Coordinates of C-alpha atoms in Angstrom, one line a residue:
M237 CA 0.0 0.0 0.0
R238 CA 1.5 3.3 -0.9
S239 CA 1.9 6.1 1.5
L240 CA 0.2 9.4 1.6
F241 CA 3.6 11.1 1.2
L242 CA 4.7 9.3 -1.8
K243 CA 1.1 10.0 -3.4
I244 CA 1.6 13.7 -2.8
F245 CA 5.3 13.7 -3.7
S246 CA 4.9 11.7 -6.9
M247 CA 1.6 13.6 -8.1
S248 CA 3.4 16.9 -7.3
M249 CA 6.5 15.7 -9.2
L250 CA 4.3 14.5 -12.1
L251 CA 2.5 17.6 -12.3
V252 CA 5.9 19.7 -12.4
L253 CA 7.3 17.4 -15.1
L254 CA 4.1 17.7 -17.3
L255 CA 4.3 21.7 -16.9
M256 CA 7.8 21.8 -17.5
S257 CA 8.0 19.7 -20.5
S258 CA 5.0 21.7 -22.1
V259 CA 6.7 25.1 -21.0
L260 CA 9.8 23.6 -22.9
L261 CA 8.0 22.5 -25.9
L262 CA 6.2 25.6 -26.3
S263 CA 9.4 27.9 -25.6
F264 CA 11.4 25.8 -28.2
R265 CA 8.8 26.4 -30.7
L266 CA 8.2 29.8 -30.1
I267 CA 11.9 30.5 -29.9
R268 CA 12.7 29.0 -33.4
V269 CA 10.0 30.8 -34.8
N270 CA 10.9 34.2 -33.2
T271 CA 14.5 33.6 -34.3
I272 CA 13.4 32.6 -38.0
D273 CA 11.3 35.8 -38.0
V274 CA 14.0 38.0 -36.8
L275 CA 16.5 36.4 -39.5
V276 CA 13.6 36.9 -42.3
R277 CA 13.6 40.5 -41.0
D278 CA 17.2 40.8 -41.0
L279 CA 17.5 39.5 -44.7
E280 CA 14.7 41.6 -45.7
R281 CA 16.6 44.9 -44.4
Q282 CA 19.7 43.7 -46.2
A283 CA 17.7 42.9 -49.4
R284 CA 16.2 46.5 -49.4
L285 CA 19.9 48.1 -48.5
L286 CA 20.9 46.1 -52.0
E287 CA 18.4 47.0 -54.2
P288 CA 19.6 50.2 -55.8
D289 CA 23.0 48.6 -56.6
L290 CA 21.3 45.6 -58.0
I291 CA 18.7 47.4 -60.2
S292 CA 21.6 49.8 -61.6
C293 CA 23.4 46.5 -62.8
L294 CA 20.1 45.1 -64.2
E295 CA 19.5 48.3 -66.1
E296 CA 23.2 48.4 -67.4
G297 CA 23.0 44.6 -68.3
D298 CA 26.6 44.3 -66.9
S299 CA 26.5 40.5 -65.8
A300 CA 30.2 40.7 -64.9
R301 CA 29.6 43.5 -62.5
L302 CA 26.3 41.9 -61.3
N303 CA 28.1 38.6 -60.8
S304 CA 31.2 40.3 -58.9
L305 CA 28.5 42.2 -56.8
V306 CA 26.5 38.8 -55.9
R307 CA 29.8 37.2 -54.9
D308 CA 31.1 40.1 -52.7
I309 CA 27.8 40.5 -50.9
G310 CA 27.7 36.7 -50.3
E311 CA 31.0 36.5 -48.7
R312 CA 30.9 39.8 -46.7
L313 CA 27.2 38.9 -45.2
E314 CA 27.9 35.3 -45.1
I315 CA 24.7 34.2 -46.8
R316 CA 23.7 33.0 -50.5
V317 CA 23.0 35.7 -52.8
T318 CA 20.8 35.0 -56.0
V319 CA 19.5 37.1 -58.7
I320 CA 16.7 35.9 -60.8
A321 CA 14.9 37.5 -63.7
P322 CA 11.3 37.8 -64.2
D323 CA 11.2 34.9 -66.3
G324 CA 12.7 32.8 -63.7
L325 CA 16.3 32.7 -65.4
V326 CA 19.1 32.9 -62.8
L327 CA 21.0 35.7 -63.7
A328 CA 23.8 35.5 -60.7
D329 CA 24.7 33.2 -57.5
S330 CA 27.0 33.7 -55.0
L331 CA 27.9 30.0 -54.5
E332 CA 27.0 28.4 -57.6
N333 CA 27.1 29.0 -61.4
A334 CA 23.9 30.6 -62.6
A335 CA 24.3 29.1 -66.1
K336 CA 24.1 25.8 -64.8
M337 CA 20.9 26.3 -62.2
E338 CA 17.5 25.5 -63.2
N339 CA 14.5 27.9 -63.6
H340 CA 13.4 29.4 -60.4
R341 CA 10.4 30.6 -61.6
F342 CA 8.0 28.5 -59.7
R343 CA 9.6 29.0 -56.4
P344 CA 7.3 30.1 -53.9
E345 CA 9.4 32.7 -52.5
I346 CA 10.0 33.8 -56.3
Q347 CA 6.3 34.0 -57.3
E348 CA 5.6 36.1 -54.2
A349 CA 8.2 38.3 -55.4
L350 CA 7.0 38.7 -58.7
E351 CA 3.9 39.9 -57.3
M352 CA 5.9 42.7 -55.8
R353 CA 5.7 41.6 -52.2
P354 CA 8.4 39.7 -49.8
G355 CA 8.3 35.9 -50.1
R356 CA 9.7 33.5 -48.1
A357 CA 10.2 29.7 -47.7
E358 CA 12.3 26.8 -45.9
R359 CA 13.2 23.9 -48.1
T360 CA 16.0 21.8 -48.7
S361 CA 18.2 23.3 -51.7
R362 CA 18.4 20.8 -54.8
T363 CA 21.5 22.5 -55.7
L364 CA 23.4 22.5 -52.2
K365 CA 21.3 19.6 -50.7
A366 CA 21.1 21.7 -47.7
D367 CA 18.0 23.0 -45.4
M368 CA 17.7 26.6 -46.5
L369 CA 15.6 29.6 -45.5
Y370 CA 14.6 31.8 -48.6
V371 CA 13.7 35.3 -48.5
G372 CA 12.5 36.7 -52.0
W373 CA 12.6 40.5 -52.8
P374 CA 11.1 42.4 -55.7
L375 CA 13.5 44.7 -57.7
V376 CA 11.3 47.0 -58.8
H377 CA 12.3 50.0 -61.2
N378 CA 9.6 52.4 -62.8
G379 CA 6.8 50.5 -61.3
K380 CA 7.7 47.4 -62.8
T381 CA 9.6 44.2 -61.7
A382 CA 13.2 44.4 -63.0
G383 CA 14.1 41.0 -61.3
V384 CA 13.9 39.1 -57.9
L385 CA 16.7 39.4 -55.2
R386 CA 16.9 36.0 -53.3
L387 CA 18.9 35.9 -50.0
S388 CA 19.1 32.5 -48.2
S389 CA 21.0 31.2 -45.0
F390 CA 21.6 27.8 -43.9
V391 CA 18.9 26.4 -41.4
R392 CA 21.7 24.5 -39.8
D393 CA 23.4 27.6 -38.4
I394 CA 20.0 28.5 -37.3
N395 CA 19.7 24.9 -35.9
R396 CA 23.1 25.3 -34.4
M397 CA 22.1 28.4 -32.3
L398 CA 18.9 27.1 -31.2
S399 CA 20.5 24.0 -29.9
G400 CA 22.7 26.1 -27.7
L401 CA 19.7 27.7 -26.3
R402 CA 17.9 24.8 -25.9
A403 CA 20.6 23.5 -23.6
G404 CA 20.6 26.3 -21.7
L405 CA 17.0 26.0 -21.5
G406 CA 17.3 22.5 -20.3
R407 CA 19.8 23.0 -17.5
L408 CA 17.7 25.7 -16.2
A409 CA 14.7 23.3 -16.2
A410 CA 16.4 20.5 -14.5
A411 CA 17.6 23.2 -11.7
A412 CA 13.9 24.2 -11.5
T413 CA 12.9 20.5 -11.2
L414 CA 15.1 19.9 -8.6
V415 CA 14.0 23.1 -6.6
A416 CA 10.2 21.8 -7.4
A417 CA 11.1 18.5 -6.0
L418 CA 12.4 20.0 -2.8
L419 CA 9.6 22.0 -2.5
A420 CA 7.1 19.2 -3.0
F421 CA 9.3 17.0 -0.5
I422 CA 8.8 19.8 2.1
V423 CA 5.0 20.2 1.3
A424 CA 4.4 16.3 1.1
R425 CA 6.1 16.2 4.4
S426 CA 4.4 19.3 6.0
L427 CA 0.8 17.6 4.8
T428 CA 1.4 14.2 5.9
R429 CA 3.3 14.9 9.1
P430 CA 0.1 15.6 11.0
V431 CA -1.5 12.7 9.2
R432 CA 0.6 10.3 10.6
R433 CA 0.4 11.9 14.1
M434 CA -3.3 11.2 13.7
I435 CA -2.8 7.7 12.5
H436 CA -0.4 7.0 15.6
V437 CA -3.5 8.6 17.8
S438 CA -5.9 6.4 16.2
R439 CA -3.9 3.0 16.8
R440 CA -3.4 4.1 20.5
I441 CA -7.1 4.4 20.6
A442 CA -7.7 1.1 19.1
R443 CA -5.7 -0.2 21.7
G444 CA -7.9 1.3 24.3
D445 CA -5.8 4.2 25.1
F446 CA -8.1 7.1 25.2
Q447 CA -5.7 9.7 26.7
A448 CA -3.9 10.0 23.5
K449 CA -4.2 13.5 21.7
A450 CA -3.2 14.9 18.5
Y451 CA -1.2 18.0 19.0
S452 CA 0.5 21.0 17.0
L453 CA -3.2 21.6 15.1
G454 CA -3.3 24.5 12.6
R455 CA -6.1 26.2 11.4
D456 CA -6.5 24.3 8.1
E457 CA -8.6 21.0 7.3
L458 CA -5.8 18.8 8.9
G459 CA -6.1 20.9 12.1
E460 CA -9.8 20.8 11.9
L461 CA -9.6 17.0 11.3
G462 CA -7.2 16.6 14.6
R463 CA -9.5 18.7 16.8
S464 CA -12.3 16.4 15.8
L465 CA -10.5 13.3 16.3
N466 CA -9.6 14.7 20.0
S467 CA -13.3 15.5 20.6
M468 CA -14.2 12.1 19.3
T469 CA -11.5 10.3 21.4
E470 CA -13.1 12.2 24.8
Q471 CA -16.6 11.2 23.7
L472 CA -15.5 7.6 23.0
G473 CA -13.5 7.2 26.2
S474 CA -16.4 8.5 28.2
L475 CA -19.0 6.2 26.5
V476 CA -16.5 3.3 26.9
E477 CA -16.3 4.2 30.8
N478 CA -19.9 4.3 30.8
L479 CA -20.6 1.0 29.0
R480 CA -17.6 -0.5 31.4
L481 CA -19.6 0.8 34.7
Q482 CA -23.0 -0.7 33.1
R483 CA -21.2 -3.9 32.4
E484 CA -20.0 -4.1 35.9
E485 CA -23.6 -3.2 37.3
L486 CA -25.0 -5.9 35.0
N487 CA -22.5 -8.6 36.1
G488 CA -23.3 -7.7 39.5
V489 CA -27.0 -7.9 39.2
L490 CA -26.6 -11.1 37.3
E491 CA -24.4 -12.8 39.8
S492 CA -26.7 -11.6 42.5
M493 CA -29.7 -13.5 41.1
Q494 CA -30.8 -16.3 42.6
E495 CA -32.5 -17.4 39.5
G496 CA -30.2 -19.0 36.7
L497 CA -30.0 -17.1 33.3
V498 CA -28.8 -18.2 30.2
L499 CA -28.1 -16.2 26.9
I500 CA -28.2 -18.8 23.7
D501 CA -27.4 -17.3 20.0
R502 CA -28.8 -18.5 16.9
D503 CA -26.4 -21.2 16.7
D504 CA -27.4 -22.7 19.9
R505 CA -24.2 -21.9 21.5
I506 CA -24.2 -20.1 25.0
R507 CA -23.1 -16.6 25.1
L508 CA -23.9 -15.5 28.8
S509 CA -24.5 -17.3 31.7
N510 CA -24.4 -16.3 35.5
D511 CA -23.4 -18.2 38.6
S512 CA -26.7 -19.5 39.5
F513 CA -27.1 -21.0 36.1
K514 CA -23.7 -22.6 36.4
K515 CA -24.5 -24.1 39.8
I516 CA -27.7 -25.7 37.9
I517 CA -25.7 -27.4 35.6
N518 CA -22.9 -28.0 37.7
Q519 CA -20.4 -26.8 35.5
D520 CA -18.0 -23.6 35.1
G521 CA -17.5 -21.5 32.0
P522 CA -20.1 -23.3 29.4
E523 CA -19.8 -20.0 27.2
G524 CA -19.2 -21.2 23.6
A525 CA -20.7 -24.4 24.2
Y526 CA -24.0 -25.9 22.4
Y527 CA -26.7 -25.4 25.2
W528 CA -27.7 -29.2 24.5
E529 CA -24.3 -30.4 25.2
V530 CA -24.6 -28.8 28.8
V531 CA -28.1 -28.8 29.6
R532 CA -29.3 -32.5 28.4
N533 CA -32.8 -32.0 28.8
S534 CA -35.6 -32.7 26.0
A535 CA -38.1 -30.5 27.7
F536 CA -35.8 -27.4 27.6
A537 CA -34.7 -28.0 24.1
D538 CA -38.3 -28.2 23.1
L539 CA -38.9 -24.9 25.0
I540 CA -36.3 -23.2 23.0
R541 CA -37.6 -24.6 19.7
R542 CA -41.1 -23.2 20.5
V543 CA -40.1 -19.9 21.8
R544 CA -37.9 -19.3 18.5
E545 CA -40.9 -20.6 16.2
K546 CA -43.7 -18.5 17.5
K547 CA -41.4 -15.6 18.8
V548 CA -43.4 -15.4 22.4
I549 CA -42.4 -15.5 25.8
R550 CA -43.3 -19.1 27.1
G551 CA -42.7 -20.7 30.7
E552 CA -42.2 -24.6 31.4
K553 CA -42.0 -26.6 34.6
I554 CA -38.8 -28.6 33.8
E555 CA -37.0 -31.2 36.3
H556 CA -33.4 -31.3 36.5
G557 CA -30.8 -32.8 38.3
G558 CA -33.4 -34.0 40.8
R559 CA -34.8 -30.3 41.3
V560 CA -38.0 -28.6 39.7
Y561 CA -37.6 -25.3 37.7
Q562 CA -40.2 -23.1 36.2
C563 CA -38.1 -22.0 33.2
S564 CA -39.1 -18.9 31.0
A565 CA -37.9 -18.2 27.6
A566 CA -38.2 -15.0 25.5
L567 CA -36.7 -14.5 22.1
L568 CA -34.8 -11.1 21.5
T569 CA -35.7 -10.4 18.0
R570 CA -32.9 -8.1 17.2
T571 CA -30.1 -10.2 17.8
E572 CA -32.3 -13.4 17.3
R573 CA -31.0 -14.9 20.8
T574 CA -32.8 -16.5 23.3
L575 CA -32.8 -15.6 26.9
A576 CA -34.0 -18.2 29.4
V577 CA -34.4 -17.8 33.2
W578 CA -34.5 -20.6 35.5
H579 CA -36.4 -20.1 39.0
D580 CA -35.9 -22.9 41.5
Q581 CA -39.4 -24.2 42.2
T582 CA -38.3 -27.2 44.3
E583 CA -39.6 -26.3 47.5
A584 CA -42.6 -24.4 46.3
A585 CA -43.4 -27.9 44.5
R586 CA -42.8 -30.0 47.5
L587 CA -45.0 -27.9 49.6
E588 CA -47.5 -28.0 47.1
Q589 CA -47.4 -31.6 46.9
L590 CA -47.3 -31.8 50.6
K591 CA -50.7 -29.6 50.7
K592 CA -52.1 -31.8 48.0
D593 CA -51.4 -34.9 49.8
L594 CA -52.7 -33.5 52.9
V595 CA -56.0 -32.5 51.1
V596 CA -56.2 -35.9 49.9
S597 CA -55.7 -37.8 53.2
M598 CA -57.6 -35.7 55.2
S599 CA -60.6 -35.8 52.5
H600 CA -60.3 -39.7 52.6
E601 CA -60.2 -39.8 56.3
L602 CA -63.2 -37.4 56.4
R603 CA -65.3 -39.4 54.0
T604 CA -65.6 -42.6 56.0
P605 CA -66.9 -41.0 59.3
L606 CA -68.7 -38.7 57.3
A607 CA -70.5 -41.8 55.6
A608 CA -70.8 -43.5 58.9
V609 CA -72.6 -40.2 60.5
K610 CA -74.9 -39.9 57.4
G611 CA -75.7 -43.5 57.7
Y612 CA -76.7 -43.5 61.6
L613 CA -78.5 -40.3 61.2
E614 CA -80.8 -42.0 58.5
T615 CA -81.3 -45.1 60.8
L616 CA -82.2 -42.6 63.8
G617 CA -84.7 -40.7 61.5
G618 CA -87.7 -42.8 62.7
E619 CA -87.1 -43.1 66.0
V620 CA -86.9 -39.5 67.5
T621 CA -89.8 -37.0 68.3
P622 CA -90.7 -34.3 65.7
Q623 CA -88.7 -31.7 67.3
G624 CA -85.6 -34.1 67.2
R625 CA -86.3 -34.8 63.9
G626 CA -85.7 -31.3 62.8
Y627 CA -82.4 -31.4 64.5
L628 CA -81.4 -34.4 62.7
D629 CA -82.3 -32.6 59.4
I630 CA -79.9 -30.0 60.0
V631 CA -77.3 -32.3 61.1
S632 CA -78.1 -34.2 57.8
R633 CA -77.9 -31.3 55.7
N634 CA -74.3 -30.0 57.0
T635 CA -73.2 -33.7 56.8
D636 CA -74.2 -33.5 53.0
R637 CA -72.3 -30.4 52.6
L638 CA -69.3 -31.7 54.2
I639 CA -69.4 -34.8 52.1
K640 CA -69.8 -32.5 49.0
I641 CA -67.0 -30.2 50.0
V642 CA -64.8 -33.4 50.7
D643 CA -65.6 -34.8 47.0
D644 CA -65.0 -31.4 45.3
L645 CA -61.5 -30.9 47.3
L646 CA -60.6 -34.7 45.9
V647 CA -61.7 -33.5 42.4
L648 CA -59.6 -30.3 42.8
S649 CA -56.5 -32.2 43.7
E650 CA -57.1 -34.6 41.2
I651 CA -57.0 -32.0 38.2
E652 CA -55.0 -29.1 39.7
G653 CA -52.5 -28.4 37.1
R654 CA -52.2 -32.1 36.1
E655 CA -53.0 -32.6 32.2
E656 CA -51.9 -36.2 32.5
V657 CA -55.3 -37.2 34.2
L658 CA -57.3 -36.4 31.0
T659 CA -58.6 -39.4 29.0
R660 CA -58.6 -37.6 25.5
E661 CA -61.3 -38.2 22.8
S662 CA -63.7 -36.9 20.6
V663 CA -66.5 -35.2 22.5
D664 CA -69.8 -34.1 21.3
L665 CA -70.7 -31.0 23.5
K666 CA -74.1 -30.6 22.0
A667 CA -74.9 -34.2 23.3
L668 CA -73.0 -33.5 26.5
A669 CA -74.8 -30.3 27.1
A670 CA -78.3 -32.1 26.4
D671 CA -77.7 -35.1 28.7
S672 CA -76.3 -32.4 31.6
L673 CA -79.7 -30.5 31.4
K674 CA -81.6 -33.9 31.8
L675 CA -80.0 -34.0 35.4
F676 CA -81.6 -30.7 36.2
E677 CA -85.3 -30.7 34.9
A678 CA -86.7 -31.9 38.0
T679 CA -85.0 -29.3 40.2
A680 CA -85.9 -26.3 37.6
L681 CA -89.3 -27.4 37.0
G682 CA -89.9 -27.3 40.7
K683 CA -88.9 -23.6 40.8
G684 CA -90.6 -22.8 37.5
V685 CA -87.4 -22.2 35.9
R686 CA -87.1 -23.0 31.8
L687 CA -84.1 -24.8 30.7
R688 CA -83.2 -24.2 27.1
L689 CA -80.2 -25.1 24.6
E690 CA -79.5 -23.3 21.9
T691 CA -76.8 -24.6 19.6
L692 CA -76.2 -25.6 16.0
E693 CA -77.5 -28.4 14.0
S694 CA -74.4 -30.6 13.5
P695 CA -72.6 -32.0 16.1
M696 CA -69.9 -29.8 18.0
I697 CA -67.0 -31.8 18.4
V698 CA -63.9 -31.2 20.6
E699 CA -61.0 -33.4 21.9
G700 CA -61.1 -33.8 25.7
D701 CA -62.2 -35.9 28.5
A702 CA -65.9 -36.5 28.4
F703 CA -66.2 -37.1 32.3
R704 CA -64.1 -33.7 33.3
L705 CA -66.2 -32.0 30.7
G706 CA -69.6 -33.5 32.0
Q707 CA -68.4 -32.3 35.3
M708 CA -67.9 -28.7 34.0
F709 CA -71.3 -28.7 32.5
V710 CA -73.1 -30.0 35.8
N711 CA -71.1 -27.2 37.9
L712 CA -72.2 -24.4 35.7
L713 CA -76.0 -25.9 35.4
D714 CA -76.2 -26.4 39.5
N715 CA -74.6 -23.0 40.0
A716 CA -76.9 -21.3 37.4
V717 CA -80.3 -23.3 38.6
K718 CA -79.4 -22.9 42.2
Y719 CA -79.1 -19.1 41.9
T720 CA -82.2 -18.3 39.8
D721 CA -85.6 -18.3 41.1
S722 CA -87.7 -17.6 38.0
G723 CA -87.1 -17.1 34.2
E724 CA -84.5 -19.2 32.5
V725 CA -81.4 -20.8 32.1
L726 CA -79.8 -20.5 28.8
V727 CA -77.1 -22.8 27.2
I728 CA -75.5 -21.8 24.1
L729 CA -72.8 -23.6 22.2
E730 CA -71.2 -21.7 19.1
S731 CA -68.4 -22.7 17.0
E732 CA -65.8 -20.6 15.5
P733 CA -63.1 -21.5 13.1
E734 CA -60.3 -22.1 16.0
R735 CA -62.8 -22.8 19.0
V736 CA -65.8 -23.7 20.5
V737 CA -67.5 -21.0 22.6
L738 CA -70.1 -22.3 25.9
R739 CA -72.2 -20.0 27.3
V740 CA -74.6 -20.5 30.4
R741 CA -76.8 -17.5 31.0
D742 CA -79.4 -17.4 33.8
T743 CA -82.0 -14.7 35.1
G744 CA -80.7 -14.8 38.7
P745 CA -79.9 -11.9 40.8
G746 CA -76.7 -11.1 39.3
I747 CA -73.2 -10.5 41.0
P748 CA -71.7 -7.2 42.1
Q749 CA -68.6 -6.2 39.9
E750 CA -66.3 -6.4 42.8
H751 CA -66.7 -10.2 43.0
L752 CA -66.1 -11.1 39.6
P753 CA -62.2 -11.0 39.7
R754 CA -62.4 -13.6 42.4
L755 CA -65.0 -15.8 41.7
F756 CA -63.3 -18.8 40.5
E757 CA -61.0 -19.1 43.6
R758 CA -61.6 -21.7 46.1
F759 CA -64.2 -21.3 48.7
Y760 CA -64.8 -17.8 47.6
V761 CA -68.7 -17.2 47.6
V762 CA -70.2 -13.9 47.0
D763 CA -73.1 -14.3 49.6
P764 CA -71.8 -16.8 52.5
S765 CA -75.2 -17.3 54.3
R766 CA -77.1 -18.0 51.2
S767 CA -74.5 -20.4 49.9
R768 CA -74.3 -22.3 53.3
K769 CA -78.1 -22.3 53.1
M770 CA -78.0 -23.8 49.5
G771 CA -75.4 -26.4 50.3
G772 CA -72.6 -24.6 48.2
T773 CA -69.2 -25.5 48.9
G774 CA -67.3 -22.7 47.1
L775 CA -65.3 -25.1 45.1
G776 CA -67.8 -25.6 42.1
L777 CA -66.4 -22.7 39.9
A778 CA -62.7 -23.5 40.7
I779 CA -63.3 -27.1 39.3
V780 CA -64.6 -25.5 36.3
K781 CA -61.8 -22.9 35.8
H782 CA -59.3 -26.0 35.8
I783 CA -61.0 -28.2 33.8
A784 CA -61.1 -25.4 31.0
L785 CA -57.6 -24.8 31.7
L786 CA -56.6 -28.2 31.5
H787 CA -58.4 -28.4 27.9
G788 CA -56.4 -25.6 26.8
G789 CA -59.3 -23.2 27.2
D790 CA -60.4 -20.6 29.5
V791 CA -63.6 -19.2 31.5
T792 CA -64.9 -15.8 32.1
V793 CA -67.7 -14.2 33.7
S794 CA -69.9 -11.4 32.9
S795 CA -72.6 -10.2 35.4
S796 CA -74.3 -7.0 36.7
P797 CA -77.0 -7.1 39.9
G798 CA -80.6 -7.6 38.8
R799 CA -79.5 -8.6 35.1
G800 CA -78.6 -12.2 35.8
S801 CA -74.7 -13.8 34.8
C802 CA -73.3 -15.3 31.8
F803 CA -70.4 -17.8 32.1
T804 CA -68.5 -18.1 29.1
V805 CA -66.1 -21.0 28.4
T806 CA -63.8 -21.3 25.2
L807 CA -62.2 -24.7 24.1
P808 CA -60.0 -25.2 21.3
R809 CA -61.4 -26.9 18.2
P810 CA -59.8 -29.8 16.8
P811 CA -58.8 -29.4 13.0
Y812 CA -61.3 -32.4 12.1
A813 CA -64.4 -30.9 13.7
P814 CA -67.2 -30.4 11.3
P815 CA -68.0 -26.5 10.2
P816 CA -70.8 -24.9 11.6
T817 CA -73.9 -24.8 9.3
G818 CA -76.6 -22.7 11.3
R819 CA -78.2 -22.2 14.6
S820 CA -81.8 -23.2 15.8
P821 CA -83.2 -23.1 19.3
A822 CA -83.8 -26.5 21.4
G823 CA -85.0 -27.3 25.0

């Protein structure tokens, strides 16, 4: 790579040489032209002085005198002198025998002179075999051309004189070129010196030395560039320092996290991890390794794959190394890197399992004595007084409520967060809803409540557990019929391209808005006294929600006091489900 100094110096010298060559060539041409012009004017002046004597010889017709005069003039002036008659015949010549010379009428300088004006020409002489400069001068007497005086000089004499002049100019040009080279060297050095300094400064900056400065800055463009470089260096140093502090803060935050953190690039390589993650994998320095070599867990690999495909944040419960983690992952779209955070849920999972086991154990332990109490109450029913019978009825109702609470607790413990309890098959929700409605016909008829099903004409198929979906229908209908004193309970089934929507709408008293957010919590009831009176456990809607979630769906409620309530369940639609054809009321 050529340096800037060589480029500036070579370009300057090339410009100087081109300029000097052009000047020399033009000077040589102009000098030659001017020299010949001066010589021509000198010859014309000599011809004007010789004209009277030559006209006198021509008038007298004295050829001897004419030849003598011509030779004398040629020797004295060191030029060739020729006298030509108007018809082109050579009358006298200072160097040759005129009688042997050819007719000169058609020589250019002779023709111009015969037209009574000075003529000139430069050509090779046929007689002397040498390059000559000719000047023709008309010899005019009494208004007529008496002849032509031709004066000629050897071009070699001119060239000899010009050669000396060229040599002098060449030496002068060489000296000027050396001076120009020295000046070009000085200018190139002065221009490239600050550039070299800035290159040195930039290399120090590249090595991380942000204290480097460019000094001795002028007021030209290079000085402005140096000042800009210094300003950029200060800003860059400040920026790098801020980045260093931020990186230290980030490292401090990462290392203080109890959760394990790992950053994976698009090539499946680990780019960043904290100490908590290294403890999880029991390995130091996993950066650069493939994540599936470090974490040999198919659930984690599947989580990373699904996050990259769907580009959404996802969470997954993962068992690794004998511990349970809640792993959340998100795709950083700009860098296409995946960030995963491992939350240790081992202790929480253990406590949750203990709670579930306790609930199941207590439920089983309570169910047997409660069933025995119920049996004895029925046995004692016929042996007590009417007043005692009233007490037995109260005890019996509360026993039934306790048994229902125990049953609902057992159901919740079975389905809560456990998708494996489902037996998946194709289920016709229309038929399931119709069968569930039949269970409440007697109760509804006794209260004067009308039951109605509004659905599609064709079967409405979902993929799920028929028993659990039946439980969901029963709990929703039980809740609706129980709290509706008059009017109707309407079951609506709607089919959409990707989901099925189930709505249970009643004309009951409605639910105040402040209770809606907590309505699906366990043991939460809007009116505790009325709920106990009607045998409610506060677990029915919680069971509905968990069944919907297990099927990949959801449940919501809309209600206002005095206008009834509407519970909406959405379930995903399998790809083979038949399309909707139309709606018709039934019931």
